[in-house]
Every structure is written in C-alpha cells, then in structure tokens.
XYZ file of N, CA and C in Angstrom:
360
model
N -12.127 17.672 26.670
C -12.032 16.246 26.871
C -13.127 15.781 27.828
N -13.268 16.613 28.615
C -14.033 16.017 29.857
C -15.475 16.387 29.038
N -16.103 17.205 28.094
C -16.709 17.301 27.172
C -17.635 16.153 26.699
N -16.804 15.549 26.689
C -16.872 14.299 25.224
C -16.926 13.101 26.300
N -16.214 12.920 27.330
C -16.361 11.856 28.016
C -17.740 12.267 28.549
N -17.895 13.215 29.245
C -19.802 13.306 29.358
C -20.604 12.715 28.740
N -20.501 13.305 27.623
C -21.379 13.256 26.187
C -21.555 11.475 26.258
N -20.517 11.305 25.981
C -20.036 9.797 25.988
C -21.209 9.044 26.660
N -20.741 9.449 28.089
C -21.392 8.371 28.855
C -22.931 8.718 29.180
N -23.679 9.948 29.034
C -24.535 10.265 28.955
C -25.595 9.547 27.488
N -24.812 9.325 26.453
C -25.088 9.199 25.556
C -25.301 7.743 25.514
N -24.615 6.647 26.230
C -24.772 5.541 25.973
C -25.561 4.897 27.262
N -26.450 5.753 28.395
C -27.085 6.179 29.024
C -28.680 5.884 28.666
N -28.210 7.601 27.519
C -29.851 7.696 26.773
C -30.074 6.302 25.944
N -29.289 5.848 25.542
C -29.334 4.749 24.210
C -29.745 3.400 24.985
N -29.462 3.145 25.838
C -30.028 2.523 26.893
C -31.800 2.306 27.375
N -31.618 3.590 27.710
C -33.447 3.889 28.062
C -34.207 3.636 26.556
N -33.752 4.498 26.061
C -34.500 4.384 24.632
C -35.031 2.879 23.678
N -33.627 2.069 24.264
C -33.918 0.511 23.631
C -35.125 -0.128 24.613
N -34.855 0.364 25.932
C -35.565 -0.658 27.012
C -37.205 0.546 26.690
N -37.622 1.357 25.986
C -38.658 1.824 25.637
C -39.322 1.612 24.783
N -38.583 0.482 23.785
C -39.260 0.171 22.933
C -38.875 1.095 21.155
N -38.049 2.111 21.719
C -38.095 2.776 20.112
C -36.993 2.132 19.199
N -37.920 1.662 18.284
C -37.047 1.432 17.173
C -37.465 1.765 15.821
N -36.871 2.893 15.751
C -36.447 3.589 14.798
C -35.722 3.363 13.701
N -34.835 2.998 14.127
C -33.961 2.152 13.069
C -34.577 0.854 12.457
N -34.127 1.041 11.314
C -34.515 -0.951 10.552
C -34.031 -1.746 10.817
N -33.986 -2.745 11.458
C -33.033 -4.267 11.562
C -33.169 -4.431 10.251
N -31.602 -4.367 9.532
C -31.419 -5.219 8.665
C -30.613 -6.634 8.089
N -31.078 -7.422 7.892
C -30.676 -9.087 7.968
C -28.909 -8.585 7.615
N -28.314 -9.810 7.774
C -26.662 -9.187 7.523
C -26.821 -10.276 6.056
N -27.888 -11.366 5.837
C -27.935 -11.995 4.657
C -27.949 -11.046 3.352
N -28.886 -9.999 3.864
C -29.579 -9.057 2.813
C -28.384 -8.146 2.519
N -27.266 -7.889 3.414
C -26.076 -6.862 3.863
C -24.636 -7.748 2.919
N -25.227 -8.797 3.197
C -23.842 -9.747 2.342
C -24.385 -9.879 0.664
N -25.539 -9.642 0.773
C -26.326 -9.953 -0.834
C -25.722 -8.536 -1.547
N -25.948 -7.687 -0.969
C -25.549 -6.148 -0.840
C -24.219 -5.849 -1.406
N -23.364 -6.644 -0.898
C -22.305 -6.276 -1.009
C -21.585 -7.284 -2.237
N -22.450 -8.216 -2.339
C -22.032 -9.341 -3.313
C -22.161 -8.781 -4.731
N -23.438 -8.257 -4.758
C -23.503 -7.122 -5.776
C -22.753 -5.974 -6.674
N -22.298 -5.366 -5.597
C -21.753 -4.471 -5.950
C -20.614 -4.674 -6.498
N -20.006 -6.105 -5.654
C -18.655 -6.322 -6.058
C -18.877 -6.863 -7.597
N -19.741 -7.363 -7.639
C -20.029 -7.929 -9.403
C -20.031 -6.555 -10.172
N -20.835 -5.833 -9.965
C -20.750 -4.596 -10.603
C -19.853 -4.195 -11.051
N -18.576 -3.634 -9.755
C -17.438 -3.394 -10.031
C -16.548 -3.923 -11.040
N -16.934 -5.483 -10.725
C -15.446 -6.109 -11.368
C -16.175 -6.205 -13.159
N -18.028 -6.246 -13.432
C -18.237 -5.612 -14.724
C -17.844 -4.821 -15.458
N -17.888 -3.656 -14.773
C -17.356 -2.425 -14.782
C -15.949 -2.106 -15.182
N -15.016 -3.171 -14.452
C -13.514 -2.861 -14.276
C -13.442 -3.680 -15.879
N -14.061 -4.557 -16.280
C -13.823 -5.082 -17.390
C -14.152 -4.483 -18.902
N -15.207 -4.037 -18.180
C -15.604 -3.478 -19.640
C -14.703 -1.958 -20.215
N -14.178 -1.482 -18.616
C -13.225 -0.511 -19.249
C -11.945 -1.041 -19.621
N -11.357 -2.209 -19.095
C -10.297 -2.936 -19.878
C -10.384 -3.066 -21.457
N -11.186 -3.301 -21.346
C -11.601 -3.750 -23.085
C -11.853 -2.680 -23.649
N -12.224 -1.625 -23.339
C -12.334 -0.470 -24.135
C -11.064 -0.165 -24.191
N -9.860 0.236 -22.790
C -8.955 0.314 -23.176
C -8.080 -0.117 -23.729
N -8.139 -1.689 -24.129
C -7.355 -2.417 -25.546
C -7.608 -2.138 -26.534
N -8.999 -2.160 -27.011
C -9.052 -1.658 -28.191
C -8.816 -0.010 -28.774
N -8.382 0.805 -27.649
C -7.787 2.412 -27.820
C -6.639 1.483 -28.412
N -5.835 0.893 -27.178
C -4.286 0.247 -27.630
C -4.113 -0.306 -29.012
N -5.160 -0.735 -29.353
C -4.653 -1.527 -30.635
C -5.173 -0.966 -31.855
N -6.049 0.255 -31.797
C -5.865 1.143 -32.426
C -5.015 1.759 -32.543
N -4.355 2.431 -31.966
C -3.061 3.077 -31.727
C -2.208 2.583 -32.767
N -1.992 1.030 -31.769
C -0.466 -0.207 -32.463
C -1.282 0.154 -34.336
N -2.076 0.049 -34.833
C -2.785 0.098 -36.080
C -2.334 1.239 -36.754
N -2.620 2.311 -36.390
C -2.678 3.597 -36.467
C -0.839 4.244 -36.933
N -0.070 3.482 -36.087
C 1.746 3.701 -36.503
C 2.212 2.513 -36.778
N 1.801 1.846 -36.934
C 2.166 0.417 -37.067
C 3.714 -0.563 -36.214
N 2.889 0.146 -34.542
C 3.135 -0.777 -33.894
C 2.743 -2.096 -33.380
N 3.689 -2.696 -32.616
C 3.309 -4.701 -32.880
C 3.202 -4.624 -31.655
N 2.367 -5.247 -30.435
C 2.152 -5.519 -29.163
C 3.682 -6.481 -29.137
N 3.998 -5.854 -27.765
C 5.131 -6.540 -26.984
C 4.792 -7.562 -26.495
N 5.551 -9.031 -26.514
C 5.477 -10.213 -26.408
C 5.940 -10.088 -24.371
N 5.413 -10.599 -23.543
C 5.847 -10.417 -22.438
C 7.212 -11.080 -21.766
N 7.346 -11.915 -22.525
C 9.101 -11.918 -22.335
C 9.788 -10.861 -22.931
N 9.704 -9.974 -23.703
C 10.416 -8.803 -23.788
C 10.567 -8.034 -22.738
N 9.091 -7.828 -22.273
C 8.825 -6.992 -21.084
C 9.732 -7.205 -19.932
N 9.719 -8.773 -19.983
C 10.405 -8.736 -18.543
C 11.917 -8.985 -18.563
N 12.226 -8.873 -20.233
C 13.954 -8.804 -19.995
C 14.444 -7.491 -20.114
N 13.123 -6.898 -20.551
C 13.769 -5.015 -20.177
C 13.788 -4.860 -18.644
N 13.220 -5.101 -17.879
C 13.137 -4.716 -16.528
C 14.212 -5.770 -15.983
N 14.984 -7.169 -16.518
C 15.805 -7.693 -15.852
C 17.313 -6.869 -15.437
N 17.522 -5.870 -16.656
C 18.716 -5.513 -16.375
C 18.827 -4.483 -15.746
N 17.603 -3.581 -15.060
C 17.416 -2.431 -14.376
C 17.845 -3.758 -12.747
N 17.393 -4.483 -12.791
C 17.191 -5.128 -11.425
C 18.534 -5.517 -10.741
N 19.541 -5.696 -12.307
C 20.395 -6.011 -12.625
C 22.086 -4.666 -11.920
N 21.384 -3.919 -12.381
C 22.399 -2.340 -12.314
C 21.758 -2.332 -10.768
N 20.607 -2.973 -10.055
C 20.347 -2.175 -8.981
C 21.829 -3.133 -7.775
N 21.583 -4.280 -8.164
C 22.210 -5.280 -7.866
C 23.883 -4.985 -7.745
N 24.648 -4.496 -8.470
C 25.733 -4.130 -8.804
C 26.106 -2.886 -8.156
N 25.049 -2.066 -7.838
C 25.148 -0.675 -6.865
C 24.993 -1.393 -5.427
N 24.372 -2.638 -5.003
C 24.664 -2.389 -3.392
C 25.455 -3.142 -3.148
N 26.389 -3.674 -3.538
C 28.004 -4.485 -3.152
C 28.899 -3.191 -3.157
N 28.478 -2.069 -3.167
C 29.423 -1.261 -4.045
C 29.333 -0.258 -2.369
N 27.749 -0.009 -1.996
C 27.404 0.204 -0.792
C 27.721 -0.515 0.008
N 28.249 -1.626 0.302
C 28.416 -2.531 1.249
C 29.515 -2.139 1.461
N 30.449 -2.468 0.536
C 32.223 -1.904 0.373
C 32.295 -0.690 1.039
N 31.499 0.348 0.652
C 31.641 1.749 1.476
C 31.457 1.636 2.975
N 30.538 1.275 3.114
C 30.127 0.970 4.682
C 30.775 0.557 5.028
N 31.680 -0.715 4.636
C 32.680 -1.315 5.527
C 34.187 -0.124 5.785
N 34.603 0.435 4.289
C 35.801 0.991 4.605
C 35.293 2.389 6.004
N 34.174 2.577 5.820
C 33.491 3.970 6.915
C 34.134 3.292 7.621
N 33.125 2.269 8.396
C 33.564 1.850 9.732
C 34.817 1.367 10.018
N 35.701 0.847 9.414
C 37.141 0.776 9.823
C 37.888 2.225 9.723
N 37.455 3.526 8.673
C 37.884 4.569 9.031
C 37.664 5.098 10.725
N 36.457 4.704 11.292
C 35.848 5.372 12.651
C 36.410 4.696 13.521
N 36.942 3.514 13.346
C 37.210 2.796 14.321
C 38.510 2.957 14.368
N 39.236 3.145 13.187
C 41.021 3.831 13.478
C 40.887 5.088 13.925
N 39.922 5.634 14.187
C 40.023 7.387 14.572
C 39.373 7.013 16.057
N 38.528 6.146 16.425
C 38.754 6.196 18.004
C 39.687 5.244 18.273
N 40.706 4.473 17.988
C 41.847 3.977 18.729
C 42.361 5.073 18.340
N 42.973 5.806 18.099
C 44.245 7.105 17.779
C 43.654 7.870 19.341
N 41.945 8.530 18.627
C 41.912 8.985 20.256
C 41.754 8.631 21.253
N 41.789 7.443 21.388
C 41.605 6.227 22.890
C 43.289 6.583 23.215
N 44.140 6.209 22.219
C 45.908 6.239 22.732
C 46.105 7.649 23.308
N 45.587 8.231 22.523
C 45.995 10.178 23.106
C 45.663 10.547 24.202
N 44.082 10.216 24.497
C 43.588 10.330 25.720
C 43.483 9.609 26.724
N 44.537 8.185 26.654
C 44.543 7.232 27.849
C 44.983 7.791 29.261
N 44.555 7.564 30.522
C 45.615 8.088 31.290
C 46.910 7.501 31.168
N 48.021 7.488 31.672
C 49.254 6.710 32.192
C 49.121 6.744 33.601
C-alpha cells in the first residue's frame, strides 16, 4: 500500500515537471473531433444492428414459408403472457395468507412462553 501511495505521489510529481518542461507528447485532441468520433460509430452500430435485423426476418419468414407457419399478430403475444402474470398474481395472496397465519402462530407461542416464564 504504502507502495502505490509513493508511486502515486511521486508520479503526479514527475507529471508535473514534465508539463512545466514543455513535453508534449501526447496529441491534444479537440473533444469536437472526440464527439464526431463517437457520433460515428454510434451510426455504424445502429447500421449494423439493422441490417442484422433484417437478415434475421427474412431467416424468420423463411422458416414461417418453409412449414407453413403464419407470424403471430401481437395481441396474441401479449394475451399469452397475460395469464402467466395472471397465475403469478393468484400465488402471492396465497403468500400473504401464509405469512399472516406464521406470525400469529409465533406470536401464540411467545404468549404461552411469556405465561410459563412470568415471575409471580
């Protein structure tokens, strides 16, 4: 530890002298040229992300072609997943109920041993 805190402060020391000497080594680069940079790429990407979409529909609808399946209408989609949401719904009233009878079980088992162990 004491290592690294050296290093550390030695280091930001040298980096010091070195600026006030004039070396620059490094490129200043504009943050315009750094945002152009990055503006780029993100176009790229989202090219990229598209053109494999579209390749992968047309696998899909080859496929649907191929057995002669029909693309799912998205209200189907989302009334298959309503009744999963549905069963999840119906399981935590069911958890609630449990939890409650627990805690009135725990709580009749420390009054029993609160009475046993009271002094007189």
């Amino acid at each position: 530890m004491a290592a690294f805190l050296a290093k550390h402060v030695v280091g930001d020391q040298m980096k010091s002298v070195k600026e006030a000497m004039g070396d620059e080594s490094k490129e200043q680069v504009d943050e315009s040229e750094i945002e152009e940079a990055r503006r780029e790429a993100e176009e790229r990407r989202k090219e990229k992300r598209k053109k494999m979409e579209e390749e992968r529909e047309e696998m899909r609808q080859h496929i649907r072609d191929k057995y002669g399946l029909s693309k799912k209408p998205k209200a189907e989609a989302q009334e298959k997943q309503q009744p999963e949401v549905a069963e999840k719904s119906n399981y935590l009233p069911s958890l609630h109920s449990n939890a409650e009878e627990i805690t009135k079980k725990i709580t009749s088992s420390m009054n029993e041993v609160g009475e046993k162990c009271c002094l007189q």
